[in-house]
PDB file of C-alpha atoms in Angstrom:
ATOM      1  CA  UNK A   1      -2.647 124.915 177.974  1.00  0.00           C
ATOM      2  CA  UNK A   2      -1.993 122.522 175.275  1.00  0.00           C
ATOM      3  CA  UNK A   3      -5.501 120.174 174.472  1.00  0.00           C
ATOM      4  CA  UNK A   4      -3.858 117.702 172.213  1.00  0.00           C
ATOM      5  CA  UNK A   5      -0.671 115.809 171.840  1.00  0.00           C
ATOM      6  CA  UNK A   6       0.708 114.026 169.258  1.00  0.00           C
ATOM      7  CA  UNK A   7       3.056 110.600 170.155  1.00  0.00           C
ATOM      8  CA  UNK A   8       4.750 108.362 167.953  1.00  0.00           C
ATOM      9  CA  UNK A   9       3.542 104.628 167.096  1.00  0.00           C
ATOM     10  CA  UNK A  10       6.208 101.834 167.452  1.00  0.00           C
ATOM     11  CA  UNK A  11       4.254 100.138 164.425  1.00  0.00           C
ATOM     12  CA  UNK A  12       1.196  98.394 165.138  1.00  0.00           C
ATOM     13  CA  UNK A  13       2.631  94.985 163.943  1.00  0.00           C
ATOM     14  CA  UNK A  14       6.047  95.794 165.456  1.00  0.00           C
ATOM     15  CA  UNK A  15       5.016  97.285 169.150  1.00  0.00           C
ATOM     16  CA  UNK A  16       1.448  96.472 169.663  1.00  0.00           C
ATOM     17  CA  UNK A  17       2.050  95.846 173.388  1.00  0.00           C
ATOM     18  CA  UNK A  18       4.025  98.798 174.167  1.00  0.00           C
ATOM     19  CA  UNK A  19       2.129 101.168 172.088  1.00  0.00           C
ATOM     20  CA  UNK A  20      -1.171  99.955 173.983  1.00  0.00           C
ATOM     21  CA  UNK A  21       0.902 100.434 177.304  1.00  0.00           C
ATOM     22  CA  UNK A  22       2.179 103.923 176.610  1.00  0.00           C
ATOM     23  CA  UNK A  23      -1.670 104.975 175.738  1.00  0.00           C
ATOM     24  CA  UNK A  24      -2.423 103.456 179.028  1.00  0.00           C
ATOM     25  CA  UNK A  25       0.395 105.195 180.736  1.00  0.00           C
ATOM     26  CA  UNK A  26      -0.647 108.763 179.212  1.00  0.00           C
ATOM     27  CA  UNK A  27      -4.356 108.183 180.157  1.00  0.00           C
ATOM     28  CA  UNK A  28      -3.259 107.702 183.627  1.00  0.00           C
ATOM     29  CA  UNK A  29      -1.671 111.540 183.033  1.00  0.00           C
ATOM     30  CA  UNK A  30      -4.942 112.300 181.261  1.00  0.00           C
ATOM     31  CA  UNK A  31      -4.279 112.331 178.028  1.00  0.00           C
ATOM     32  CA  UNK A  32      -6.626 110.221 176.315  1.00  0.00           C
ATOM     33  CA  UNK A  33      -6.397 108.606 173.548  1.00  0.00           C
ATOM     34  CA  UNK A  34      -8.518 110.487 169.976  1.00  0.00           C
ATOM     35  CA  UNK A  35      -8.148 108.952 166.862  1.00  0.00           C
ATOM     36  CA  UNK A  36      -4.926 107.416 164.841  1.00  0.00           C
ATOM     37  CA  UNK A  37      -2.701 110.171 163.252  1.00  0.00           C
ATOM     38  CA  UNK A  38      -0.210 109.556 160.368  1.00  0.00           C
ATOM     39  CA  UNK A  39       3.047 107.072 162.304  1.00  0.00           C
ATOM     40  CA  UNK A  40       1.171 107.928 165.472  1.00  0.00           C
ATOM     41  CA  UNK A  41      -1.587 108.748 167.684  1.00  0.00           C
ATOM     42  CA  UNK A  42      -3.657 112.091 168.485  1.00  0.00           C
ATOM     43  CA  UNK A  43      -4.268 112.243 172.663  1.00  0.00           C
ATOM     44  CA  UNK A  44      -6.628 114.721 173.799  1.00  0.00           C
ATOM     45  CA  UNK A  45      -6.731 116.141 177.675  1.00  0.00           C
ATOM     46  CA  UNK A  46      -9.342 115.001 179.920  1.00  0.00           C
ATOM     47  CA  UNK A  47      -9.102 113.155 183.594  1.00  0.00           C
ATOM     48  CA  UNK A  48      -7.077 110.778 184.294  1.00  0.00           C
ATOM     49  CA  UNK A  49      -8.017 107.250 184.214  1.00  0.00           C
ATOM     50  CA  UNK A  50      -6.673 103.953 184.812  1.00  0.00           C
ATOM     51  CA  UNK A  51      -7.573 102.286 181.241  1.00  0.00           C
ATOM     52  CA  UNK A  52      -6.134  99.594 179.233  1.00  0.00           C
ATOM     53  CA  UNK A  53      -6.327  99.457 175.484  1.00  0.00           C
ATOM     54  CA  UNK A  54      -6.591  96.730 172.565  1.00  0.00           C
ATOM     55  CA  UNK A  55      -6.681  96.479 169.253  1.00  0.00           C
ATOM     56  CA  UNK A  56      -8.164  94.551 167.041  1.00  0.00           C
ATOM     57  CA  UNK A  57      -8.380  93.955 162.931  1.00  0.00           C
ATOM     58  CA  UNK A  58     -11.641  94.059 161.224  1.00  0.00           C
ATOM     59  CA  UNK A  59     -12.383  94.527 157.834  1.00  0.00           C
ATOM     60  CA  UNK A  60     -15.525  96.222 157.182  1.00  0.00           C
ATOM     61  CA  UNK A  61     -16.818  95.844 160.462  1.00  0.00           C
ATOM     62  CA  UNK A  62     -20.566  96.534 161.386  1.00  0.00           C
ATOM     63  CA  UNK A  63     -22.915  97.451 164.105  1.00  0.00           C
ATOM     64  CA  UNK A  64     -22.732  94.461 165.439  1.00  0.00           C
ATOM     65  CA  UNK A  65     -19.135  94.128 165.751  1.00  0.00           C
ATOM     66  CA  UNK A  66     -18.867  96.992 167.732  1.00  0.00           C
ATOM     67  CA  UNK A  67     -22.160  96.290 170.202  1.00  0.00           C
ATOM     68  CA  UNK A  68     -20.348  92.538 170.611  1.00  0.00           C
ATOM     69  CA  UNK A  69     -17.205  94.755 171.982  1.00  0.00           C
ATOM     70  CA  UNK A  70     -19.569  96.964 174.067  1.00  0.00           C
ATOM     71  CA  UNK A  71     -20.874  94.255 176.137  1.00  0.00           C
ATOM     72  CA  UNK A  72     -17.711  93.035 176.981  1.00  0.00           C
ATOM     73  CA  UNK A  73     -17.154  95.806 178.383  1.00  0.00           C
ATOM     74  CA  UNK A  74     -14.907  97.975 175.605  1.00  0.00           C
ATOM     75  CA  UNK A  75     -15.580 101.320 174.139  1.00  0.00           C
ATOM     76  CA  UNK A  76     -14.908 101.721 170.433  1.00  0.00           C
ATOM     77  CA  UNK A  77     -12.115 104.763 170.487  1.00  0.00           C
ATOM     78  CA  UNK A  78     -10.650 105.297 167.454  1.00  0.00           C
ATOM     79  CA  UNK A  79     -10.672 103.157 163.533  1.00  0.00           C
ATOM     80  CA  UNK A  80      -8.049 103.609 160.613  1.00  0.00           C
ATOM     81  CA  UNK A  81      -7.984 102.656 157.506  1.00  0.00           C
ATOM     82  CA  UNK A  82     -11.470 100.543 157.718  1.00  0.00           C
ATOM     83  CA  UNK A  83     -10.021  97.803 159.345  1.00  0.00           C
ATOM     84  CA  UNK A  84      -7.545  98.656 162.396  1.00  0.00           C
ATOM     85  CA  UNK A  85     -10.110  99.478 165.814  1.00  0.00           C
ATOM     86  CA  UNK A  86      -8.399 100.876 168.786  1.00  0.00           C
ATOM     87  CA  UNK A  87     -10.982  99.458 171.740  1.00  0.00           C
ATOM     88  CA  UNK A  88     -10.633 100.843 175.524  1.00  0.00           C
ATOM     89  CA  UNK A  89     -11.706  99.594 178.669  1.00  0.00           C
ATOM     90  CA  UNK A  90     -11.236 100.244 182.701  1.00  0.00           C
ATOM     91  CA  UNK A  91      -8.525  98.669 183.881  1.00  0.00           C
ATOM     92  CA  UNK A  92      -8.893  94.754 184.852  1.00  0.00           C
ATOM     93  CA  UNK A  93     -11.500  94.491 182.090  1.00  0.00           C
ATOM     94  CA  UNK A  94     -11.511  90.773 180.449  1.00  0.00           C
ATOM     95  CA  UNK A  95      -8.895  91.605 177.620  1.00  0.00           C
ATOM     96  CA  UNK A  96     -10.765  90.824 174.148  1.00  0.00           C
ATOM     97  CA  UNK A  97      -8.307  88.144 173.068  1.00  0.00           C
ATOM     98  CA  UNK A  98      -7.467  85.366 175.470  1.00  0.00           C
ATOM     99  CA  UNK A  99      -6.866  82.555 174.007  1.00  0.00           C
ATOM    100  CA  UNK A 100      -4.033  81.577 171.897  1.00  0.00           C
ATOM    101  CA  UNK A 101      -6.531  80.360 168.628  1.00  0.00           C
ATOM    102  CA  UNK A 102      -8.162  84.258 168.344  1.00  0.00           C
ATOM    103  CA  UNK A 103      -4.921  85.765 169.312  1.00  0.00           C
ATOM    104  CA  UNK A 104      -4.046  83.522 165.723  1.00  0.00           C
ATOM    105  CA  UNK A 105      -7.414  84.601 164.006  1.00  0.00           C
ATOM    106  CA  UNK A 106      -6.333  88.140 164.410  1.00  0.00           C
ATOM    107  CA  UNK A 107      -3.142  88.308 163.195  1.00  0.00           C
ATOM    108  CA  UNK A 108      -4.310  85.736 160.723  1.00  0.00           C
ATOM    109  CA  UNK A 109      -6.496  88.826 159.358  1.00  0.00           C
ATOM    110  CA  UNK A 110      -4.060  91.879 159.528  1.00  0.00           C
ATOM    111  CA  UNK A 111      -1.705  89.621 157.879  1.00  0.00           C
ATOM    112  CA  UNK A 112      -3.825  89.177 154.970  1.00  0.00           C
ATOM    113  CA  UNK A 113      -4.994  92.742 155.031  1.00  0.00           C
ATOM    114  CA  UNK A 114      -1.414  93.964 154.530  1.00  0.00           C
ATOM    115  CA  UNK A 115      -0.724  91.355 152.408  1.00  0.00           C
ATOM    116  CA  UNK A 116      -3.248  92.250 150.071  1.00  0.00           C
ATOM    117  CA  UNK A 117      -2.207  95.646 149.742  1.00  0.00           C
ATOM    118  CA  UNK A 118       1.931  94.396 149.828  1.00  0.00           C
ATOM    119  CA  UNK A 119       0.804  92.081 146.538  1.00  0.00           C
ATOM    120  CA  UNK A 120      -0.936  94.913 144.603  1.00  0.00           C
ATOM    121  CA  UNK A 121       2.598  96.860 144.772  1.00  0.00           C
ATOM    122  CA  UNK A 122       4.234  93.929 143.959  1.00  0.00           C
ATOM    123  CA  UNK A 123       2.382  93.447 140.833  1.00  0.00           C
ATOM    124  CA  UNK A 124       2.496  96.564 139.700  1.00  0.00           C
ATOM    125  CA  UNK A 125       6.235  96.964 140.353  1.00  0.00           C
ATOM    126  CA  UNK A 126       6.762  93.791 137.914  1.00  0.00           C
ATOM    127  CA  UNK A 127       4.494  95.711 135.316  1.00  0.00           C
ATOM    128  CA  UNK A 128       6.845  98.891 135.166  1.00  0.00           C
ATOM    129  CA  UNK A 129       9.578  96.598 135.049  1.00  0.00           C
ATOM    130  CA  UNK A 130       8.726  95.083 132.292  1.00  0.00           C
ATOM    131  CA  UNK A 131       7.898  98.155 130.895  1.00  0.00           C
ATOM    132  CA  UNK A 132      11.726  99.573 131.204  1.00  0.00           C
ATOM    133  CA  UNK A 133      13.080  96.474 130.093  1.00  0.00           C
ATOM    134  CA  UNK A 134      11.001  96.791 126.725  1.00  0.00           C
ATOM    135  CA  UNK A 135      11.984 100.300 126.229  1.00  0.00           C
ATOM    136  CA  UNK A 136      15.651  99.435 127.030  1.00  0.00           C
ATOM    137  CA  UNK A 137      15.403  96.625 123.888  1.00  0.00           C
ATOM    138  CA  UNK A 138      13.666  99.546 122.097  1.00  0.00           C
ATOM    139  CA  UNK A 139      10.231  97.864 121.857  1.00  0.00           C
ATOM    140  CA  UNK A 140       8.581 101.081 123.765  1.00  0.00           C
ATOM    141  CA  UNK A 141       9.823 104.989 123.837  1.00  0.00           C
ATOM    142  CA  UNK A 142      12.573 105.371 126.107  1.00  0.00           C
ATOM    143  CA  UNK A 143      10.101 108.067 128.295  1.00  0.00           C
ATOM    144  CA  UNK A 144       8.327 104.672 129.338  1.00  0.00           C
ATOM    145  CA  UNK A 145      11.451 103.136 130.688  1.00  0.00           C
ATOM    146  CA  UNK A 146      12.471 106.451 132.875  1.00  0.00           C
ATOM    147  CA  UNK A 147       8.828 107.082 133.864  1.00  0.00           C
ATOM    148  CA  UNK A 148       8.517 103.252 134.874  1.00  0.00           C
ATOM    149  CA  UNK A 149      11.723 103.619 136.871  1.00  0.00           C
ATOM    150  CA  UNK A 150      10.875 106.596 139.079  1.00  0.00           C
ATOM    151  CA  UNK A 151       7.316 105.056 139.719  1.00  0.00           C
ATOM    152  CA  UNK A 152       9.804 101.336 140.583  1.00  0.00           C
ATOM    153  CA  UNK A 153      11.262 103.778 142.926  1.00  0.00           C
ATOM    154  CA  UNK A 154       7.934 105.355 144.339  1.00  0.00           C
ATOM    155  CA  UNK A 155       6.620 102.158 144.713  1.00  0.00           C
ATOM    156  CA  UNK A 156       9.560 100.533 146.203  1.00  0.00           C
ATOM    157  CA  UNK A 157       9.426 103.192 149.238  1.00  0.00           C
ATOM    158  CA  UNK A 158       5.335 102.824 149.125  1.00  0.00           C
ATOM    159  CA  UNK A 159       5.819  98.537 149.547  1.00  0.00           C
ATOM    160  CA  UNK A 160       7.625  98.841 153.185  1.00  0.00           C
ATOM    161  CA  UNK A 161       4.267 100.160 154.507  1.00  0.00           C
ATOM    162  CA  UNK A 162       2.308  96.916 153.861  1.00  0.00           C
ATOM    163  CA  UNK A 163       5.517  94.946 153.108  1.00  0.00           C
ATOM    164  CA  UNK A 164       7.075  95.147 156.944  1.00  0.00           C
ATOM    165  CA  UNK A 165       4.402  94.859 158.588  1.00  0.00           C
ATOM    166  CA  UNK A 166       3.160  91.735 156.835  1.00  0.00           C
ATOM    167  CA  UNK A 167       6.598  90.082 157.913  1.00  0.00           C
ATOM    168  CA  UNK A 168       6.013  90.707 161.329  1.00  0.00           C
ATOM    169  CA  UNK A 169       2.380  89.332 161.337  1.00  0.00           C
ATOM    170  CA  UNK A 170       4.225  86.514 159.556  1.00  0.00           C
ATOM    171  CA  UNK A 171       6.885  86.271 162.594  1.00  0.00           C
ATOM    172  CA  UNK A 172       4.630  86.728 165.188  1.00  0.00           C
ATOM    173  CA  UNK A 173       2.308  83.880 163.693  1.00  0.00           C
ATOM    174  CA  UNK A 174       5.331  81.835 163.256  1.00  0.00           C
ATOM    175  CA  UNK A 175       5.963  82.343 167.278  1.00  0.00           C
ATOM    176  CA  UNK A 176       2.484  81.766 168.273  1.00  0.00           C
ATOM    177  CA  UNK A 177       1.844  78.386 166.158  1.00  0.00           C
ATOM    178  CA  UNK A 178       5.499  77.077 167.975  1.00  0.00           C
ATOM    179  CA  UNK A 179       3.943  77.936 171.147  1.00  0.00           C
TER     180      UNK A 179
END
């Protein structure tokens, strides 16, 4: 018998609820939610268990961050990428967030996350652009210009990773300060 599965994530920024609810749903088949897994999640078998999840954006969180969750009532599950914490809890646990102003705060800080990393592409994407227009006038070897335009292209693909999701953040921020 199979002791892991692997399901697909709607996007953390686009389908936060219903990825949270499917991980609840499996873990009421008992599969349990592991650790994140690249565009998805890794469930491992165990009992089933009436849980609900959350997540939550941290940068460089500590001990402290973690024991604060703890007493609430949440168990740390899973972290990716040093800054996105999957959190579980039984079911009718006091959800982490609720109130609109740290519902806010938390988007508030994936958004800049993201954004951060969405900028750095951006700026180097103007870089090799430049680049390829200087070789085009001839002031740098033509190799730059045709190496600068397959990285443009790399990086283009590499910028809807942070790009996309920082939209959404920005869209769901949008939503919740017209609320």
């Amino acid at each position: 018998m199979k002791k892991t599965k692997y399901i697909l994530s709607g996007g953390t920024a686009f389908a936060e609820k219903e990825d949270l609810q499917k991980l609840s749903d499996y873990a009421k088949k008992g599969w349990l939610l592991d650790r994140f897994a690249f565009l998805g999640y890794t469930l491992k078998k165990g009992k089933p268990q009436e849980l609900q999840y959350s997540l939550d954006f941290q940068e460089h969180a500590d001990d402290e961050y973690f024991m604060l969750f703890e007493e609430a009532g949440w168990q740390h599950v899973c972290t990716t990428g040093h800054a996105t914490h999957i959190f579980s809890a039984p079911r009718g646990t006091k959800p982490i967030y609720s109130d609109i102003e740290t519902i806010i705060d938390k988007y508030k800080r994936e958004k800049h996350f993201v954004g951060k990393a969405a900028l750095s592409i951006l700026a180097a994407m103007v870089f090799l652009l430049l680049f390829d227009v200087m070789s085009l006038y001839g002031w740098l070897p033509e190799a730059v210009g045709t190496i600068s335009e397959i990285l443009l292209a790399i990086l283009t693909v590499i910028l809807v990773f942070p790009g996309l999701p920082y939209l959404a953040y920005q869209r769901k921020l949008k939503k919740l300060n017209n609320t």
